[in-house]
Amino acid sequence: MKRKKLCCFLTFVMLCQPARIWAAEADVSAQTQIQDEVETKDGHSTLQSVLDVMSVGIDAVVDSSNSALIEEDTEADNEIKYNDIIEEADTVSGIADALGEPIGISSLVEADKSREEYAKAYEDAKNANWGYTNLGIADVDNNLNIRAIAAEDGKLVGKLPKDAACEVLDSDGTWAHIKSGNVEGYASCDYLITGVAAKRRAEELVSTIATVTTDTLKVRAEANTDSEVITLVPNGEQLEVVESEGEWVKVYLDDQEVYVYADYVEVDAKLNTAITMTELLYGQGVSDVRVDLCQYAKEFLGNPYVWGGTSLTKGADCSGFVLSVFKKFGVSLPHYSGSQANCGTKISLSEAKPGDLIFYGNGKRINHVAIYIGGGQVIHASSPKTGIKISNATYRTPIKIVRILQD
């Protein structure tokens, strides 16, 4: 009986061998089609196009496996299925790389998933890098210049801050064509981390962000509607998430931990992006001292926040940052935002010029200060997480605007 069973098994394997070879050839053929498809996209792979090509190979193998490829021994104690035979078939390495785990034609057959599930897997792979297909990270001490053309003398169109992310659209090894936030242009490849190294670096940098989705969001001291309203935040502003607590989300408001209602924010993982030149420029008719003061303040973008600190390089808090920037221009200020608000002349937000100070607070009590830099923007030492950064002047409700420079 054992000899008979062995003979049946060997006969079955011999019959299935051509089918196995066909399956492997179909796998290789699909790989070739995929590579051809990818290479015709101006150097940019699109996972949807890969999926379209891949589906041809999937359908062929699945259809065949339903008829000629899966044979079953008639003896109950020798149930041998085709899936057990083809599991050593070659995999399509390009797709495996896209999905982050080995997936070939044969393993797709074995997985017993629907076309919709495969499509979702590809969509998940596309978004696995926080919305970036070909992720790049700025590897600089301060800011990476983004230029209109791939040349050293190209017009500046933006800046990519240290550790900020971009989509690498194309690269010739010297210059990379990138897009980040609202900025698109060219950056030196020498200062970009890409590939696996970029993903690993991004895992250390990514933050969970709550984006406001209502016209005006109330920020409260505690997670209940009876709690004090600290400030109002406009639609589109982003707040760094500390943690979600059911109906409420705990967020940072500069260096404070506060609460917003979960229904009015969209929570997502994000990386920092580029700064446009509009955010870096000033209005017309601004005095040289104001321009110089704002330009000097921007030299320290990305430097650390340290409570009680006054060092522009090693760390400063909001008022320490303002104190040290103004000290450079011969203006002495106290080291407390509430005291700084009592210096100079009170003005309205519509009158603000680059170099004026904008104060924020908890209710009516001032606890934060920023330097207005024009174009509706401020620069400030925000929090231990973000350090010195640029924000919209109305990222929270201003309490007071003061003019220190009288020219």
Short mmCIF file of N, CA, C and O in Angstrom, two decimals, residues 79-171:
data_model
loop_
_atom_site.label_atom_id
_atom_site.label_comp_id
_atom_site.label_asym_id
_atom_site.label_seq_id
_atom_site.Cartn_x
_atom_site.Cartn_y
_atom_site.Cartn_z
N GLU A 79 -3.93 14.09 1.39
CA GLU A 79 -4.48 15.32 0.84
C GLU A 79 -3.35 16.31 0.57
O GLU A 79 -2.84 16.94 1.49
N ILE A 80 -2.96 16.39 -0.70
CA ILE A 80 -1.86 17.27 -1.10
C ILE A 80 -2.41 18.32 -2.05
O ILE A 80 -2.93 17.97 -3.10
N LYS A 81 -2.32 19.57 -1.65
CA LYS A 81 -2.87 20.65 -2.46
C LYS A 81 -1.76 21.39 -3.21
O LYS A 81 -0.61 21.42 -2.77
N TYR A 82 -2.15 22.00 -4.29
CA TYR A 82 -1.17 22.71 -5.10
C TYR A 82 -0.49 23.83 -4.33
O TYR A 82 0.69 24.11 -4.55
N ASN A 83 -1.19 24.43 -3.41
CA ASN A 83 -0.59 25.51 -2.63
C ASN A 83 0.65 25.05 -1.89
O ASN A 83 1.58 25.81 -1.67
N ASP A 84 0.67 23.79 -1.46
CA ASP A 84 1.84 23.28 -0.75
C ASP A 84 3.02 23.13 -1.69
O ASP A 84 4.18 23.14 -1.27
N ILE A 85 2.76 22.94 -3.00
CA ILE A 85 3.83 22.72 -3.97
C ILE A 85 4.43 24.03 -4.45
O ILE A 85 5.64 24.16 -4.62
N ILE A 86 3.58 25.07 -4.66
CA ILE A 86 4.08 26.31 -5.28
C ILE A 86 4.60 27.32 -4.29
O ILE A 86 5.03 28.40 -4.66
N GLU A 87 4.61 27.03 -2.99
CA GLU A 87 4.96 28.05 -2.01
C GLU A 87 6.41 28.50 -2.11
O GLU A 87 6.80 29.50 -1.52
N GLU A 88 7.26 27.78 -2.90
CA GLU A 88 8.65 28.18 -3.05
C GLU A 88 8.86 29.03 -4.31
O GLU A 88 9.97 29.33 -4.67
N ALA A 89 7.77 29.39 -4.99
CA ALA A 89 7.89 30.17 -6.22
C ALA A 89 8.57 31.51 -5.94
O ALA A 89 8.48 32.03 -4.85
N ASP A 90 9.24 32.06 -6.98
CA ASP A 90 9.93 33.34 -6.82
C ASP A 90 8.96 34.44 -6.48
O ASP A 90 7.80 34.40 -6.88
N THR A 91 9.44 35.47 -5.75
CA THR A 91 8.60 36.61 -5.40
C THR A 91 8.97 37.80 -6.26
O THR A 91 10.06 37.88 -6.82
N VAL A 92 8.05 38.76 -6.36
CA VAL A 92 8.30 39.99 -7.13
C VAL A 92 8.89 41.00 -6.17
O VAL A 92 8.18 41.61 -5.40
N SER A 93 10.21 41.16 -6.19
CA SER A 93 10.88 41.96 -5.17
C SER A 93 10.45 43.41 -5.19
O SER A 93 10.42 44.06 -4.16
N GLY A 94 10.13 43.96 -6.36
CA GLY A 94 9.72 45.36 -6.42
C GLY A 94 8.46 45.62 -5.62
O GLY A 94 8.35 46.59 -4.88
N ILE A 95 7.48 44.75 -5.73
CA ILE A 95 6.25 44.89 -4.97
C ILE A 95 6.51 44.64 -3.50
O ILE A 95 5.97 45.31 -2.63
N ALA A 96 7.38 43.66 -3.22
CA ALA A 96 7.72 43.38 -1.81
C ALA A 96 8.28 44.61 -1.14
O ALA A 96 7.94 44.94 -0.01
N ASP A 97 9.15 45.31 -1.87
CA ASP A 97 9.73 46.53 -1.30
C ASP A 97 8.66 47.58 -1.05
O ASP A 97 8.67 48.29 -0.06
N ALA A 98 7.70 47.69 -1.99
CA ALA A 98 6.65 48.69 -1.85
C ALA A 98 5.77 48.43 -0.64
O ALA A 98 5.37 49.34 0.06
N LEU A 99 5.50 47.14 -0.39
CA LEU A 99 4.61 46.80 0.72
C LEU A 99 5.35 46.60 2.03
O LEU A 99 4.73 46.52 3.08
N GLY A 100 6.66 46.47 1.98
CA GLY A 100 7.42 46.30 3.20
C GLY A 100 7.50 44.87 3.68
O GLY A 100 8.07 44.59 4.72
N GLU A 101 6.95 43.90 2.93
CA GLU A 101 7.06 42.50 3.28
C GLU A 101 6.98 41.71 1.98
O GLU A 101 6.42 42.16 0.99
N PRO A 102 7.57 40.49 1.93
CA PRO A 102 7.62 39.75 0.67
C PRO A 102 6.25 39.34 0.17
O PRO A 102 5.50 38.66 0.85
N ILE A 103 5.93 39.77 -1.05
CA ILE A 103 4.67 39.36 -1.68
C ILE A 103 4.96 39.06 -3.14
O ILE A 103 5.40 39.92 -3.88
N GLY A 104 4.74 37.83 -3.57
CA GLY A 104 4.91 37.44 -4.96
C GLY A 104 3.61 36.88 -5.48
O GLY A 104 2.61 36.84 -4.79
N ILE A 105 3.60 36.44 -6.74
CA ILE A 105 2.38 35.88 -7.33
C ILE A 105 1.89 34.70 -6.51
O ILE A 105 0.72 34.60 -6.18
N SER A 106 2.81 33.79 -6.16
CA SER A 106 2.39 32.58 -5.46
C SER A 106 1.82 32.89 -4.09
O SER A 106 0.81 32.32 -3.68
N SER A 107 2.47 33.82 -3.35
CA SER A 107 1.96 34.13 -2.02
C SER A 107 0.65 34.88 -2.08
O SER A 107 -0.16 34.80 -1.18
N LEU A 108 0.40 35.62 -3.20
CA LEU A 108 -0.89 36.27 -3.35
C LEU A 108 -2.00 35.23 -3.51
O LEU A 108 -3.10 35.38 -3.00
N VAL A 109 -1.71 34.14 -4.25
CA VAL A 109 -2.68 33.06 -4.41
C VAL A 109 -2.96 32.42 -3.06
O VAL A 109 -4.09 32.19 -2.68
N GLU A 110 -1.88 32.13 -2.31
CA GLU A 110 -2.02 31.45 -1.03
C GLU A 110 -2.76 32.31 -0.01
O GLU A 110 -3.43 31.79 0.87
N ALA A 111 -2.64 33.67 -0.12
CA ALA A 111 -3.21 34.53 0.90
C ALA A 111 -4.73 34.50 0.91
O ALA A 111 -5.35 34.83 1.90
N ASP A 112 -5.34 34.12 -0.21
CA ASP A 112 -6.80 33.99 -0.29
C ASP A 112 -7.49 35.32 0.06
O ASP A 112 -8.41 35.36 0.86
N LYS A 113 -7.00 36.43 -0.54
CA LYS A 113 -7.59 37.75 -0.30
C LYS A 113 -8.32 38.22 -1.55
O LYS A 113 -8.06 37.77 -2.66
N SER A 114 -9.23 39.13 -1.35
CA SER A 114 -9.98 39.69 -2.47
C SER A 114 -9.18 40.78 -3.17
O SER A 114 -8.19 41.29 -2.62
N ARG A 115 -9.62 41.16 -4.38
CA ARG A 115 -8.96 42.24 -5.10
C ARG A 115 -8.99 43.55 -4.30
O ARG A 115 -8.04 44.32 -4.28
N GLU A 116 -10.11 43.79 -3.60
CA GLU A 116 -10.25 44.99 -2.79
C GLU A 116 -9.22 45.02 -1.66
O GLU A 116 -8.65 46.06 -1.33
N GLU A 117 -8.96 43.84 -1.08
CA GLU A 117 -7.98 43.76 0.00
C GLU A 117 -6.57 44.03 -0.52
O GLU A 117 -5.76 44.66 0.15
N TYR A 118 -6.28 43.53 -1.74
CA TYR A 118 -4.97 43.81 -2.33
C TYR A 118 -4.82 45.30 -2.63
O TYR A 118 -3.79 45.91 -2.39
N ALA A 119 -5.90 45.90 -3.16
CA ALA A 119 -5.86 47.33 -3.47
C ALA A 119 -5.62 48.14 -2.20
O ALA A 119 -4.87 49.11 -2.21
N LYS A 120 -6.27 47.74 -1.11
CA LYS A 120 -6.08 48.44 0.16
C LYS A 120 -4.64 48.31 0.64
O LYS A 120 -4.06 49.25 1.20
N ALA A 121 -4.06 47.13 0.43
CA ALA A 121 -2.67 46.91 0.84
C ALA A 121 -1.73 47.87 0.12
O ALA A 121 -0.81 48.44 0.71
N TYR A 122 -2.00 48.08 -1.18
CA TYR A 122 -1.18 49.01 -1.94
C TYR A 122 -1.40 50.45 -1.48
O TYR A 122 -0.47 51.25 -1.40
N GLU A 123 -2.66 50.79 -1.17
CA GLU A 123 -2.96 52.14 -0.68
C GLU A 123 -2.27 52.37 0.66
O GLU A 123 -1.71 53.45 0.91
N ASP A 124 -2.29 51.35 1.53
CA ASP A 124 -1.61 51.46 2.82
C ASP A 124 -0.12 51.67 2.63
O ASP A 124 0.52 52.44 3.35
N ALA A 125 0.44 50.96 1.65
CA ALA A 125 1.88 51.09 1.39
C ALA A 125 2.21 52.50 0.92
O ALA A 125 3.22 53.08 1.31
N LYS A 126 1.32 53.07 0.09
CA LYS A 126 1.55 54.42 -0.42
C LYS A 126 1.57 55.45 0.70
O LYS A 126 2.29 56.44 0.65
N ASN A 127 0.76 55.22 1.74
CA ASN A 127 0.66 56.18 2.84
C ASN A 127 1.50 55.79 4.04
O ASN A 127 1.40 56.42 5.09
N ALA A 128 2.32 54.76 3.90
CA ALA A 128 3.09 54.26 5.04
C ALA A 128 4.12 55.27 5.52
O ALA A 128 4.51 55.26 6.68
N ASN A 129 4.56 56.16 4.65
CA ASN A 129 5.57 57.16 5.01
C ASN A 129 4.93 58.52 5.27
O ASN A 129 5.38 59.53 4.78
N TRP A 130 3.83 58.51 6.02
CA TRP A 130 3.15 59.76 6.43
C TRP A 130 2.73 60.61 5.24
O TRP A 130 2.85 61.84 5.26
N GLY A 131 2.25 59.96 4.19
CA GLY A 131 1.77 60.67 3.02
C GLY A 131 2.81 60.90 1.94
O GLY A 131 2.50 61.46 0.89
N TYR A 132 4.03 60.45 2.17
CA TYR A 132 5.11 60.63 1.19
C TYR A 132 5.40 59.30 0.49
O TYR A 132 5.48 58.25 1.13
N THR A 133 5.57 59.35 -0.83
CA THR A 133 5.93 58.16 -1.59
C THR A 133 7.45 57.98 -1.61
O THR A 133 7.97 56.89 -1.44
N ASN A 134 8.16 59.08 -1.84
CA ASN A 134 9.63 59.06 -1.85
C ASN A 134 10.11 60.13 -0.88
O ASN A 134 10.36 61.27 -1.25
N LEU A 135 10.22 59.76 0.37
CA LEU A 135 10.46 60.69 1.48
C LEU A 135 11.89 61.22 1.49
O LEU A 135 12.85 60.47 1.30
N GLY A 136 12.01 62.52 1.74
CA GLY A 136 13.32 63.14 1.97
C GLY A 136 13.28 63.94 3.25
O GLY A 136 12.25 64.54 3.59
N ILE A 137 14.39 63.95 4.01
CA ILE A 137 14.49 64.69 5.26
C ILE A 137 15.69 65.63 5.17
O ILE A 137 16.78 65.22 4.77
N ALA A 138 15.49 66.90 5.57
CA ALA A 138 16.57 67.89 5.52
C ALA A 138 17.63 67.58 6.57
O ALA A 138 17.33 67.56 7.76
N ASP A 139 18.85 67.33 6.12
CA ASP A 139 19.97 67.01 7.01
C ASP A 139 20.89 68.22 7.10
O ASP A 139 21.97 68.26 6.52
N VAL A 140 20.42 69.25 7.83
CA VAL A 140 21.14 70.53 7.94
C VAL A 140 21.11 70.99 9.39
O VAL A 140 20.32 70.50 10.20
N ASP A 141 21.97 71.96 9.70
CA ASP A 141 21.98 72.54 11.05
C ASP A 141 20.90 73.60 11.22
O ASP A 141 20.42 73.85 12.33
N ASN A 142 20.52 74.25 10.12
CA ASN A 142 19.55 75.34 10.21
C ASN A 142 18.44 75.15 9.18
O ASN A 142 17.44 74.52 9.44
N ASN A 143 18.64 75.69 7.95
CA ASN A 143 17.63 75.56 6.90
C ASN A 143 18.30 75.20 5.58
O ASN A 143 19.41 75.66 5.28
N LEU A 144 17.60 74.40 4.78
CA LEU A 144 18.08 74.02 3.45
C LEU A 144 17.39 74.89 2.41
O LEU A 144 16.16 74.97 2.36
N ASN A 145 18.18 75.56 1.58
CA ASN A 145 17.62 76.44 0.55
C ASN A 145 16.90 75.64 -0.53
O ASN A 145 17.40 74.61 -1.00
N ILE A 146 15.72 76.13 -0.93
CA ILE A 146 14.98 75.54 -2.05
C ILE A 146 14.96 76.59 -3.15
O ILE A 146 14.54 77.73 -2.93
N ARG A 147 15.43 76.21 -4.35
CA ARG A 147 15.60 77.17 -5.44
C ARG A 147 14.67 76.87 -6.61
O ARG A 147 14.21 75.74 -6.79
N ALA A 148 14.41 77.89 -7.42
CA ALA A 148 13.49 77.76 -8.54
C ALA A 148 14.06 76.86 -9.64
O ALA A 148 13.31 76.19 -10.36
N ILE A 149 15.38 76.84 -9.78
CA ILE A 149 16.05 75.99 -10.77
C ILE A 149 17.18 75.23 -10.09
O ILE A 149 17.62 75.60 -8.99
N ALA A 150 17.67 74.20 -10.74
CA ALA A 150 18.72 73.37 -10.17
C ALA A 150 20.08 74.02 -10.38
O ALA A 150 20.90 73.55 -11.19
N ALA A 151 20.32 75.11 -9.67
CA ALA A 151 21.58 75.84 -9.79
C ALA A 151 21.83 76.65 -8.53
O ALA A 151 20.88 77.09 -7.87
N GLU A 152 23.10 76.85 -8.21
CA GLU A 152 23.49 77.59 -7.00
C GLU A 152 22.95 79.01 -7.02
O GLU A 152 22.68 79.58 -5.96
N ASP A 153 22.83 79.60 -8.21
CA ASP A 153 22.35 80.98 -8.30
C ASP A 153 20.85 81.06 -8.60
O ASP A 153 20.33 82.11 -8.95
N GLY A 154 20.16 79.94 -8.46
CA GLY A 154 18.72 79.93 -8.68
C GLY A 154 17.99 80.76 -7.64
O GLY A 154 18.42 80.86 -6.48
N LYS A 155 16.87 81.35 -8.02
CA LYS A 155 16.09 82.18 -7.11
C LYS A 155 15.57 81.35 -5.94
O LYS A 155 15.05 80.25 -6.13
N LEU A 156 15.68 81.88 -4.73
CA LEU A 156 15.16 81.20 -3.56
C LEU A 156 13.64 81.25 -3.56
O LEU A 156 13.04 82.31 -3.71
N VAL A 157 13.02 80.07 -3.40
CA VAL A 157 11.56 80.02 -3.33
C VAL A 157 11.07 79.54 -1.96
O VAL A 157 9.88 79.60 -1.67
N GLY A 158 11.99 79.09 -1.12
CA GLY A 158 11.61 78.65 0.22
C GLY A 158 12.78 78.06 0.98
O GLY A 158 13.90 77.98 0.47
N LYS A 159 12.50 77.66 2.21
CA LYS A 159 13.51 77.05 3.06
C LYS A 159 12.92 75.77 3.67
O LYS A 159 11.77 75.75 4.10
N LEU A 160 13.73 74.72 3.71
CA LEU A 160 13.34 73.48 4.36
C LEU A 160 14.09 73.40 5.68
O LEU A 160 15.29 73.20 5.72
N PRO A 161 13.38 73.60 6.81
CA PRO A 161 14.05 73.61 8.11
C PRO A 161 14.71 72.27 8.45
O PRO A 161 14.38 71.23 7.86
N LYS A 162 15.60 72.31 9.39
CA LYS A 162 16.25 71.10 9.87
C LYS A 162 15.22 70.04 10.23
O LYS A 162 14.24 70.32 10.91
N ASP A 163 15.41 68.82 9.72
CA ASP A 163 14.56 67.66 10.01
C ASP A 163 13.18 67.74 9.40
O ASP A 163 12.33 66.89 9.68
N ALA A 164 12.90 68.74 8.55
CA ALA A 164 11.61 68.82 7.88
C ALA A 164 11.57 67.84 6.71
O ALA A 164 12.61 67.40 6.20
N ALA A 165 10.35 67.50 6.26
CA ALA A 165 10.17 66.47 5.25
C ALA A 165 9.79 67.05 3.90
O ALA A 165 9.23 68.15 3.81
N CYS A 166 10.07 66.29 2.85
CA CYS A 166 9.67 66.67 1.51
C CYS A 166 9.41 65.43 0.67
O CYS A 166 9.85 64.33 1.02
N GLU A 167 8.70 65.61 -0.43
CA GLU A 167 8.53 64.56 -1.44
C GLU A 167 9.61 64.77 -2.49
O GLU A 167 9.72 65.85 -3.07
N VAL A 168 10.43 63.75 -2.72
CA VAL A 168 11.47 63.84 -3.75
C VAL A 168 10.85 63.40 -5.07
O VAL A 168 10.56 62.22 -5.28
N LEU A 169 10.60 64.36 -5.95
CA LEU A 169 9.94 64.09 -7.22
C LEU A 169 10.89 63.52 -8.26
O LEU A 169 10.51 62.72 -9.10
N ASP A 170 12.15 63.94 -8.19
CA ASP A 170 13.15 63.49 -9.15
C ASP A 170 14.52 63.87 -8.61
O ASP A 170 14.64 64.75 -7.74
N SER A 171 15.55 63.24 -9.12
CA SER A 171 16.91 63.55 -8.66
C SER A 171 17.92 63.12 -9.72
O SER A 171 17.76 62.06 -10.34
#
